[in-house]
PDB file of N, CA and C in Angstrom:
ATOM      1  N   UNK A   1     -79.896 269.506 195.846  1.00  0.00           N
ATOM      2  CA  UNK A   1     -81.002 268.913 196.572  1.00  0.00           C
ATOM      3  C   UNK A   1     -82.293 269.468 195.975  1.00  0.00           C
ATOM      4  N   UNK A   2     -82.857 268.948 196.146  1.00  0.00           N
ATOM      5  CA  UNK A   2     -84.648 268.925 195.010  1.00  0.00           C
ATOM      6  C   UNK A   2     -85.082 269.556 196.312  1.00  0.00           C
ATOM      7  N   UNK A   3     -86.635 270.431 195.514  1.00  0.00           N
ATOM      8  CA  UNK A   3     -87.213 270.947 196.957  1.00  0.00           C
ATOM      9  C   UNK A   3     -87.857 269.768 197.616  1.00  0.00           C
ATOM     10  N   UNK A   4     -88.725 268.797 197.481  1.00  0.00           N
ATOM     11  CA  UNK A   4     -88.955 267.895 198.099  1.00  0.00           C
ATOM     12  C   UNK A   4     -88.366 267.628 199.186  1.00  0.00           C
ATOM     13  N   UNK A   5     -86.703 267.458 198.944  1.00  0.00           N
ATOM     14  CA  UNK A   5     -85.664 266.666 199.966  1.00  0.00           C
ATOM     15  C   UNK A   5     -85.768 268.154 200.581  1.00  0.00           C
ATOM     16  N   UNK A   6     -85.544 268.895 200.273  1.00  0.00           N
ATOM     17  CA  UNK A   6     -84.784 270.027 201.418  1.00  0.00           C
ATOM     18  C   UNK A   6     -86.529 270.331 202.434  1.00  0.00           C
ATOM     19  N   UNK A   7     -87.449 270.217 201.713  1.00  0.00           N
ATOM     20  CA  UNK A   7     -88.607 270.846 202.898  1.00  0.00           C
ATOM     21  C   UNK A   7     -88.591 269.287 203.927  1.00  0.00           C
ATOM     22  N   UNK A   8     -88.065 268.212 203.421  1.00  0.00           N
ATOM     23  CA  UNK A   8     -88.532 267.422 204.292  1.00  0.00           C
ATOM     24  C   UNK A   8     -87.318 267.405 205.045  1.00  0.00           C
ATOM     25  N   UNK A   9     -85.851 268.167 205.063  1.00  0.00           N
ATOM     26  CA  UNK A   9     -85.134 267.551 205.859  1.00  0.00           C
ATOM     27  C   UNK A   9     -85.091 269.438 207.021  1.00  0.00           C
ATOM     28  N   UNK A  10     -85.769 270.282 206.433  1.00  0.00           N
ATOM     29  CA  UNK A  10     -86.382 271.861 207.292  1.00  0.00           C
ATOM     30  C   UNK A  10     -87.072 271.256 208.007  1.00  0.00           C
ATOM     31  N   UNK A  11     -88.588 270.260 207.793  1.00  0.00           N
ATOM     32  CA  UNK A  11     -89.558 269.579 209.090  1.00  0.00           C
ATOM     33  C   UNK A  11     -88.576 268.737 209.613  1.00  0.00           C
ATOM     34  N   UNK A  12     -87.955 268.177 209.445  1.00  0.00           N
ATOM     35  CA  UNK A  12     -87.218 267.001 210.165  1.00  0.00           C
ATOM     36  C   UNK A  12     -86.202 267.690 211.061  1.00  0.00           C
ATOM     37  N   UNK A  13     -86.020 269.121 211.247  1.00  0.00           N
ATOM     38  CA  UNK A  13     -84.588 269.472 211.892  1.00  0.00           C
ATOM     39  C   UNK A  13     -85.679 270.093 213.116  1.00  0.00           C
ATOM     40  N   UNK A  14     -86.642 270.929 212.427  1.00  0.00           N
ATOM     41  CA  UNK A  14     -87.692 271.490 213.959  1.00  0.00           C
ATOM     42  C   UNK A  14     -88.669 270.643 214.329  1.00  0.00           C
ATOM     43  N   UNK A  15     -88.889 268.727 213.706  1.00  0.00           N
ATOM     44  CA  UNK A  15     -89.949 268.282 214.179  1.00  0.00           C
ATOM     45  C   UNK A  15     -90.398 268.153 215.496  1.00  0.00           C
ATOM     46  N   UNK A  16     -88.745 268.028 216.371  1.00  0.00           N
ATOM     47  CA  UNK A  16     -89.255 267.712 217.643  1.00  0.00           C
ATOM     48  C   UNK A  16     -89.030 269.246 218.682  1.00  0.00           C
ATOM     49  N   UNK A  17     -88.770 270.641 218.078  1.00  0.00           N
ATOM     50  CA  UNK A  17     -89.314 271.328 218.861  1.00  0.00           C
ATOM     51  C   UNK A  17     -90.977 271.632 219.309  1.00  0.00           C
ATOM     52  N   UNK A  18     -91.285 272.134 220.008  1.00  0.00           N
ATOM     53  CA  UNK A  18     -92.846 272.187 220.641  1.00  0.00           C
ATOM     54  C   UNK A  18     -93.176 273.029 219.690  1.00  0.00           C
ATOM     55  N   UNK A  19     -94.645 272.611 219.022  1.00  0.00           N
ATOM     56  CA  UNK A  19     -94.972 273.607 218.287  1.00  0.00           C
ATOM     57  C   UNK A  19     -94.625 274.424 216.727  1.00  0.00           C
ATOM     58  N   UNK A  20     -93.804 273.048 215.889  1.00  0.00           N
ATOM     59  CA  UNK A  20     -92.986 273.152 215.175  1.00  0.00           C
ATOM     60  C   UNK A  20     -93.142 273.988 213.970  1.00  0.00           C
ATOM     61  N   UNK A  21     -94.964 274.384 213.893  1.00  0.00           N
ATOM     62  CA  UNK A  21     -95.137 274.357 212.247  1.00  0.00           C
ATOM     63  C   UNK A  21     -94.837 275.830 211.921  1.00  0.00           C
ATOM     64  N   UNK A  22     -95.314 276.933 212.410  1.00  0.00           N
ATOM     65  CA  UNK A  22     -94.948 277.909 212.183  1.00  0.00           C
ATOM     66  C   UNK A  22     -93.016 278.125 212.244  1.00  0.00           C
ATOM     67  N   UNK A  23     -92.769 277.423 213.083  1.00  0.00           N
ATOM     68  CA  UNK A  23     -90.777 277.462 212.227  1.00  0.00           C
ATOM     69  C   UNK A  23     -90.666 276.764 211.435  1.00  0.00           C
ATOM     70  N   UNK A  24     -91.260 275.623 211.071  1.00  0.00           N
ATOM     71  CA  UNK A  24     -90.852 274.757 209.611  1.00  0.00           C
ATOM     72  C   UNK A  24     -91.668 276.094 208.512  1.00  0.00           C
ATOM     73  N   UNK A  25     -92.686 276.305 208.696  1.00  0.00           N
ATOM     74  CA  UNK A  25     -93.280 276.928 207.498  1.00  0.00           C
ATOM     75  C   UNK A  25     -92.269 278.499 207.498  1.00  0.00           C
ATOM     76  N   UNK A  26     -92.214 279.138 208.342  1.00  0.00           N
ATOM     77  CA  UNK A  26     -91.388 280.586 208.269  1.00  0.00           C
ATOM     78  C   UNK A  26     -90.220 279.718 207.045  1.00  0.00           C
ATOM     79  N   UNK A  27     -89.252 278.896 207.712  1.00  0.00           N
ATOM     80  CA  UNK A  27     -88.078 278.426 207.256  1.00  0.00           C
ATOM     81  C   UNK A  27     -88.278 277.755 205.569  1.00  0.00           C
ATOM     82  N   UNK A  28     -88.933 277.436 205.395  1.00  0.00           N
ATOM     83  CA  UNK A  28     -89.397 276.165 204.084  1.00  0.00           C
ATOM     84  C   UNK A  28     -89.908 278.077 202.767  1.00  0.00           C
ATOM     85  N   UNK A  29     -90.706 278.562 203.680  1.00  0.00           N
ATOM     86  CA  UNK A  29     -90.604 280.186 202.402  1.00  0.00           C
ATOM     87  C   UNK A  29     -89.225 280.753 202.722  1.00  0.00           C
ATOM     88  N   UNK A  30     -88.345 281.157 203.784  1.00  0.00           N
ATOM     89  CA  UNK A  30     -87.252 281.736 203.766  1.00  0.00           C
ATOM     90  C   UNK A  30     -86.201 280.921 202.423  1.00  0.00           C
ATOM     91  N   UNK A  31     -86.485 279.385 202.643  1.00  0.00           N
ATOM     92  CA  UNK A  31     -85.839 278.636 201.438  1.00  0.00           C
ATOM     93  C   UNK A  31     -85.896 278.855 200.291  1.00  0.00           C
ATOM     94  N   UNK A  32     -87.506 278.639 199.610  1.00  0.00           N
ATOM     95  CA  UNK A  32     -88.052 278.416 198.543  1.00  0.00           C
ATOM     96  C   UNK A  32     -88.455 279.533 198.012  1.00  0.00           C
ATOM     97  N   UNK A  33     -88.938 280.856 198.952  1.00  0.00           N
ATOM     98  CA  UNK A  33     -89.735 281.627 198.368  1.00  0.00           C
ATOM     99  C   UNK A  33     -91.236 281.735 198.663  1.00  0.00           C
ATOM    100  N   UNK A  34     -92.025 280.961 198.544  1.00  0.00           N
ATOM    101  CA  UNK A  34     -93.772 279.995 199.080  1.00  0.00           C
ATOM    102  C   UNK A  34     -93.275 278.735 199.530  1.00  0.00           C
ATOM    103  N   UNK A  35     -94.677 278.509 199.499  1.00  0.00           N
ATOM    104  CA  UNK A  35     -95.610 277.289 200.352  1.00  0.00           C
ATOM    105  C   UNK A  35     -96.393 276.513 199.261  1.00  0.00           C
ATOM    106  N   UNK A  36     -95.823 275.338 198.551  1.00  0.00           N
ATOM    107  CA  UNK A  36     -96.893 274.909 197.536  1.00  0.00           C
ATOM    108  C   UNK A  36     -97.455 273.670 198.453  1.00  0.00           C
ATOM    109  N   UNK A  37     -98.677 273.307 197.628  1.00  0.00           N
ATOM    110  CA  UNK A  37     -99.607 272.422 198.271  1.00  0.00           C
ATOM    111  C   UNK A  37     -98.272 271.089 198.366  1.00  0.00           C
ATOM    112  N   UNK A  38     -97.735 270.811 197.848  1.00  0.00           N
ATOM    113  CA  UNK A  38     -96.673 269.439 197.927  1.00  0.00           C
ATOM    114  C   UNK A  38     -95.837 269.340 199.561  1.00  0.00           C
ATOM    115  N   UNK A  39     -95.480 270.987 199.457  1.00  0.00           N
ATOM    116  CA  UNK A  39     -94.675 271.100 200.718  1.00  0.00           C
ATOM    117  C   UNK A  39     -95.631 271.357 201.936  1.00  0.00           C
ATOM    118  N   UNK A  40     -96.687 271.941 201.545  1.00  0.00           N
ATOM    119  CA  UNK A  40     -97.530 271.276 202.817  1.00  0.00           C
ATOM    120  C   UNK A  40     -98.025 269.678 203.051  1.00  0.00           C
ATOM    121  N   UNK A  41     -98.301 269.477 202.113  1.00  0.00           N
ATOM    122  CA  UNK A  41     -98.083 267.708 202.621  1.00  0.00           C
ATOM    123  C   UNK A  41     -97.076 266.961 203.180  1.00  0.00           C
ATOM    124  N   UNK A  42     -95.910 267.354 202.523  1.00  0.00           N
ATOM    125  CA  UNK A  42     -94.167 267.031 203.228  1.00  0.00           C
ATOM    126  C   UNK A  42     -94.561 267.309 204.775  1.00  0.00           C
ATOM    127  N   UNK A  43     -94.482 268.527 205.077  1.00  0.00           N
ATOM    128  CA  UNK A  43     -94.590 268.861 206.386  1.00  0.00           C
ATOM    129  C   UNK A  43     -95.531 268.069 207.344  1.00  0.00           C
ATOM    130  N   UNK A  44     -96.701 267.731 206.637  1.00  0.00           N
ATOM    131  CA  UNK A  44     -97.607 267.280 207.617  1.00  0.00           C
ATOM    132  C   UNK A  44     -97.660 265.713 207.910  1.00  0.00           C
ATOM    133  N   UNK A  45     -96.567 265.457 206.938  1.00  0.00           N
ATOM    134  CA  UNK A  45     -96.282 263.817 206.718  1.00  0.00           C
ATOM    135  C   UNK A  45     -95.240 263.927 207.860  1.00  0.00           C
ATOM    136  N   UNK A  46     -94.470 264.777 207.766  1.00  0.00           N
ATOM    137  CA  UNK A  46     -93.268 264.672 208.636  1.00  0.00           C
ATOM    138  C   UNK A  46     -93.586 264.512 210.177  1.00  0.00           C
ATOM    139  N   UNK A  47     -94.607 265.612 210.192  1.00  0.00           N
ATOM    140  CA  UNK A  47     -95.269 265.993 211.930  1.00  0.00           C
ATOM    141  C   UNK A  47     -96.110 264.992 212.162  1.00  0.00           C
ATOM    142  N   UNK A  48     -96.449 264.112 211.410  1.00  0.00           N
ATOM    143  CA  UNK A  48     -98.184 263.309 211.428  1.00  0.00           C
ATOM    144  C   UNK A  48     -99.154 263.885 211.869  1.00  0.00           C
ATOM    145  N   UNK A  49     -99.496 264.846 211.480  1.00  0.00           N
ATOM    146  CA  UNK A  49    -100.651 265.857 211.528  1.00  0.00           C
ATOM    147  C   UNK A  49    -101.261 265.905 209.962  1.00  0.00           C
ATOM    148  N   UNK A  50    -102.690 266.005 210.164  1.00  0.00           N
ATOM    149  CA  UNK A  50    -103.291 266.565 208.713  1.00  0.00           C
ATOM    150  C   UNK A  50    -103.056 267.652 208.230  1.00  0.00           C
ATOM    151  N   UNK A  51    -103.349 266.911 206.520  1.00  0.00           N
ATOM    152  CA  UNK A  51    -102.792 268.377 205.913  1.00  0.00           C
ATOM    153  C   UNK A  51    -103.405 269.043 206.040  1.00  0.00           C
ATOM    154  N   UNK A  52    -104.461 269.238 206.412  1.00  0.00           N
ATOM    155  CA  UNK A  52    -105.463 270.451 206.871  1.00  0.00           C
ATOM    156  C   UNK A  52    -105.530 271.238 207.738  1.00  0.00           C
ATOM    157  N   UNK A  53    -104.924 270.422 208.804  1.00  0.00           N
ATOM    158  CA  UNK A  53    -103.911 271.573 210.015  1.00  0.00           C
ATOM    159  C   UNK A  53    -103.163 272.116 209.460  1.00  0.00           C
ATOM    160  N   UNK A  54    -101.988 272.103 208.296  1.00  0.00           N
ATOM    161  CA  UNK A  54    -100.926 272.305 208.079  1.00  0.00           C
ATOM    162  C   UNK A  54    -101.407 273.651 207.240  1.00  0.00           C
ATOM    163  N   UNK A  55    -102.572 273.365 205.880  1.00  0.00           N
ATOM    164  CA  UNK A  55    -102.679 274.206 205.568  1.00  0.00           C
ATOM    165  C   UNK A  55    -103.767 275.502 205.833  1.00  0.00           C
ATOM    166  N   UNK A  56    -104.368 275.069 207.142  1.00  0.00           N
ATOM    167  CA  UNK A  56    -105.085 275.959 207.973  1.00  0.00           C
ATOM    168  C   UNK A  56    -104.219 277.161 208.446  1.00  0.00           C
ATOM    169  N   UNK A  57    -103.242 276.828 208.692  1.00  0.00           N
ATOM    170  CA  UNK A  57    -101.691 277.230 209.606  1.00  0.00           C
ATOM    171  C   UNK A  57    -101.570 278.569 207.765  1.00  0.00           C
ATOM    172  N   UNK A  58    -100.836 278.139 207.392  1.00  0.00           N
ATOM    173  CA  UNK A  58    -100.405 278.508 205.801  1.00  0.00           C
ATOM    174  C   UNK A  58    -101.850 279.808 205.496  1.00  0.00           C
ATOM    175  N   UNK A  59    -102.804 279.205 205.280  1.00  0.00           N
ATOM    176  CA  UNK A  59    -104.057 280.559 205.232  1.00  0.00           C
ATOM    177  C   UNK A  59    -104.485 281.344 205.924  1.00  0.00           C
ATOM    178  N   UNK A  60    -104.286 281.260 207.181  1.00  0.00           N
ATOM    179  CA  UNK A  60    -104.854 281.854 208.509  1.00  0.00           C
ATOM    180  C   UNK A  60    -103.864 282.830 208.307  1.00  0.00           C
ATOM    181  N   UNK A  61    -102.550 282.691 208.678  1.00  0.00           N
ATOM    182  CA  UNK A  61    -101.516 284.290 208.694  1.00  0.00           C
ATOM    183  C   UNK A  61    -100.985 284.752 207.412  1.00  0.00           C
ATOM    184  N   UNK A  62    -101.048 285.168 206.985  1.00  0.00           N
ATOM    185  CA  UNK A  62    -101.352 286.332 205.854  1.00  0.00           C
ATOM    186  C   UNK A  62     -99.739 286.400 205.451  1.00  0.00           C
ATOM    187  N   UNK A  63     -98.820 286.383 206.577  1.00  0.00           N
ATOM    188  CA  UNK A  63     -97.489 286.356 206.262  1.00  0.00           C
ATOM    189  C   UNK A  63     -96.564 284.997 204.812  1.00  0.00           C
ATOM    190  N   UNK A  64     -97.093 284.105 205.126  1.00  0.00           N
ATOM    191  CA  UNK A  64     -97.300 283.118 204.203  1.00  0.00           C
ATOM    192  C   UNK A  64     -97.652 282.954 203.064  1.00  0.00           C
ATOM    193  N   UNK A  65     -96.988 282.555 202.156  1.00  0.00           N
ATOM    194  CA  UNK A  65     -97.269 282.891 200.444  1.00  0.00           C
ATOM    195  C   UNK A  65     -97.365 281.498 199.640  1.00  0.00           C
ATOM    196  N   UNK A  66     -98.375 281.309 198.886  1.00  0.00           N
ATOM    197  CA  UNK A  66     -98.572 280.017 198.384  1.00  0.00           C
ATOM    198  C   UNK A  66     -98.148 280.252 197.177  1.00  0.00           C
ATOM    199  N   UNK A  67     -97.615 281.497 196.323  1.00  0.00           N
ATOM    200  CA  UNK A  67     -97.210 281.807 194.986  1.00  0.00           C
ATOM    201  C   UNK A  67     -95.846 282.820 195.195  1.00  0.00           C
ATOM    202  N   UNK A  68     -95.197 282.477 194.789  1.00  0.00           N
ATOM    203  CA  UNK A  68     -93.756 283.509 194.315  1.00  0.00           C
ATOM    204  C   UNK A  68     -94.282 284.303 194.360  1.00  0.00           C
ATOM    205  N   UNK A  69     -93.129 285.687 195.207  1.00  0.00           N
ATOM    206  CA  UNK A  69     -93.780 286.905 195.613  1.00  0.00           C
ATOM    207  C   UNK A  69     -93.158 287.714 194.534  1.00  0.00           C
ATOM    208  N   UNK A  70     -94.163 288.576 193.879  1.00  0.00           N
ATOM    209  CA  UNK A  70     -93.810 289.618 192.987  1.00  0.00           C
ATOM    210  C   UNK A  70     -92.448 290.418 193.177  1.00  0.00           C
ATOM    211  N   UNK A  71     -91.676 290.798 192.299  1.00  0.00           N
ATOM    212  CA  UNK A  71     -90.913 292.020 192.208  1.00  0.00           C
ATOM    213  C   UNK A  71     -90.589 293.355 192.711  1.00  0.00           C
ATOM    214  N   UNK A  72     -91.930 293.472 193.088  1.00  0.00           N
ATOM    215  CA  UNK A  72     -91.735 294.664 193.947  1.00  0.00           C
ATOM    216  C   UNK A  72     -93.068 294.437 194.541  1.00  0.00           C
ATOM    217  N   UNK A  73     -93.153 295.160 195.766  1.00  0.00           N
ATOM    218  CA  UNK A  73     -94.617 295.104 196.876  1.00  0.00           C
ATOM    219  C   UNK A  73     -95.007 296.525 197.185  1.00  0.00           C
ATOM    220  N   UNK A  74     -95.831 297.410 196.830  1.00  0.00           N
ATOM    221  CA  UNK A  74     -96.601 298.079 197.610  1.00  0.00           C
ATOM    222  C   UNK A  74     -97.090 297.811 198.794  1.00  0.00           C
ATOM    223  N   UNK A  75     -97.251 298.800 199.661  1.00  0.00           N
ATOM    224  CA  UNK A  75     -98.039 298.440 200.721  1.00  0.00           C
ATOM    225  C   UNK A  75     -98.332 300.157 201.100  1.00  0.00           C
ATOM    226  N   UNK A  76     -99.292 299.996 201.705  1.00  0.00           N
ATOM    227  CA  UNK A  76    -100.147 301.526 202.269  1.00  0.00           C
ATOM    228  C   UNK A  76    -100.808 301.608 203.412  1.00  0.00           C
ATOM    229  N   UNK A  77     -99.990 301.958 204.247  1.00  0.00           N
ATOM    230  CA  UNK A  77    -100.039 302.270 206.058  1.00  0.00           C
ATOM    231  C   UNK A  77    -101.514 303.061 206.297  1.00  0.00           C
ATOM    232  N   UNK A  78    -102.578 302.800 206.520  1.00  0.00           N
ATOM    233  CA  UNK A  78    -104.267 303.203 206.808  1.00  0.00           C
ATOM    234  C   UNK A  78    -104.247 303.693 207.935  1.00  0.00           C
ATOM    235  N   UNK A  79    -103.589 303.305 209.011  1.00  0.00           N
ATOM    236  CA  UNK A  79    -103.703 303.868 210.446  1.00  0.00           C
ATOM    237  C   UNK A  79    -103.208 305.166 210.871  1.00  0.00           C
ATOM    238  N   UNK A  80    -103.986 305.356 211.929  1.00  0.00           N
ATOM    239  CA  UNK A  80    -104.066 307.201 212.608  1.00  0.00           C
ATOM    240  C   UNK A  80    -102.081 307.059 213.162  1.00  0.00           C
ATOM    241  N   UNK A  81    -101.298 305.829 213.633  1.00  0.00           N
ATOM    242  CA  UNK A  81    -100.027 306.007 214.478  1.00  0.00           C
ATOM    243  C   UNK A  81     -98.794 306.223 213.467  1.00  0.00           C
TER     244      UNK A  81
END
């Protein structure tokens, strides 16, 4: 299955839960890896919502990756807890 078919048949399995996009989008990177601009259009075709909701959603939480995630990740804990 091509990614095309598989992100559109991930929106099509949570379209009709409430609130779908953050589980289609978690699920569509758990698949693929990212979020390319194609599969945000899929999605927003699927929901009939703009793609601009869709990719408002995608930039706003930080968790979300529009490029293949590197090899290895640093990260560096700043807080006093």
């Amino acid at each position: 299955m091509d990614r095309a078919t598989s992100v559109r048949a991930i929106a099509t399995r949570y379209a009709a839960h409430r609130g779908p996009v953050l589980t289609i989008l978690h699920a569509v990177q758990a698949e693929h890896g990212s979020i390319t601009g194609s599969d945000i259009a899929a999605i927003a075709d699927v929901l009939n919502v703009s793609v601009a909701d869709v990719h408002g959603v995608v930039t706003f939480y930080s968790d979300f990756r529009t490029t293949p995630a590197p090899t290895h990740t640093i990260a560096v804990c700043r807080a006093e807890a």
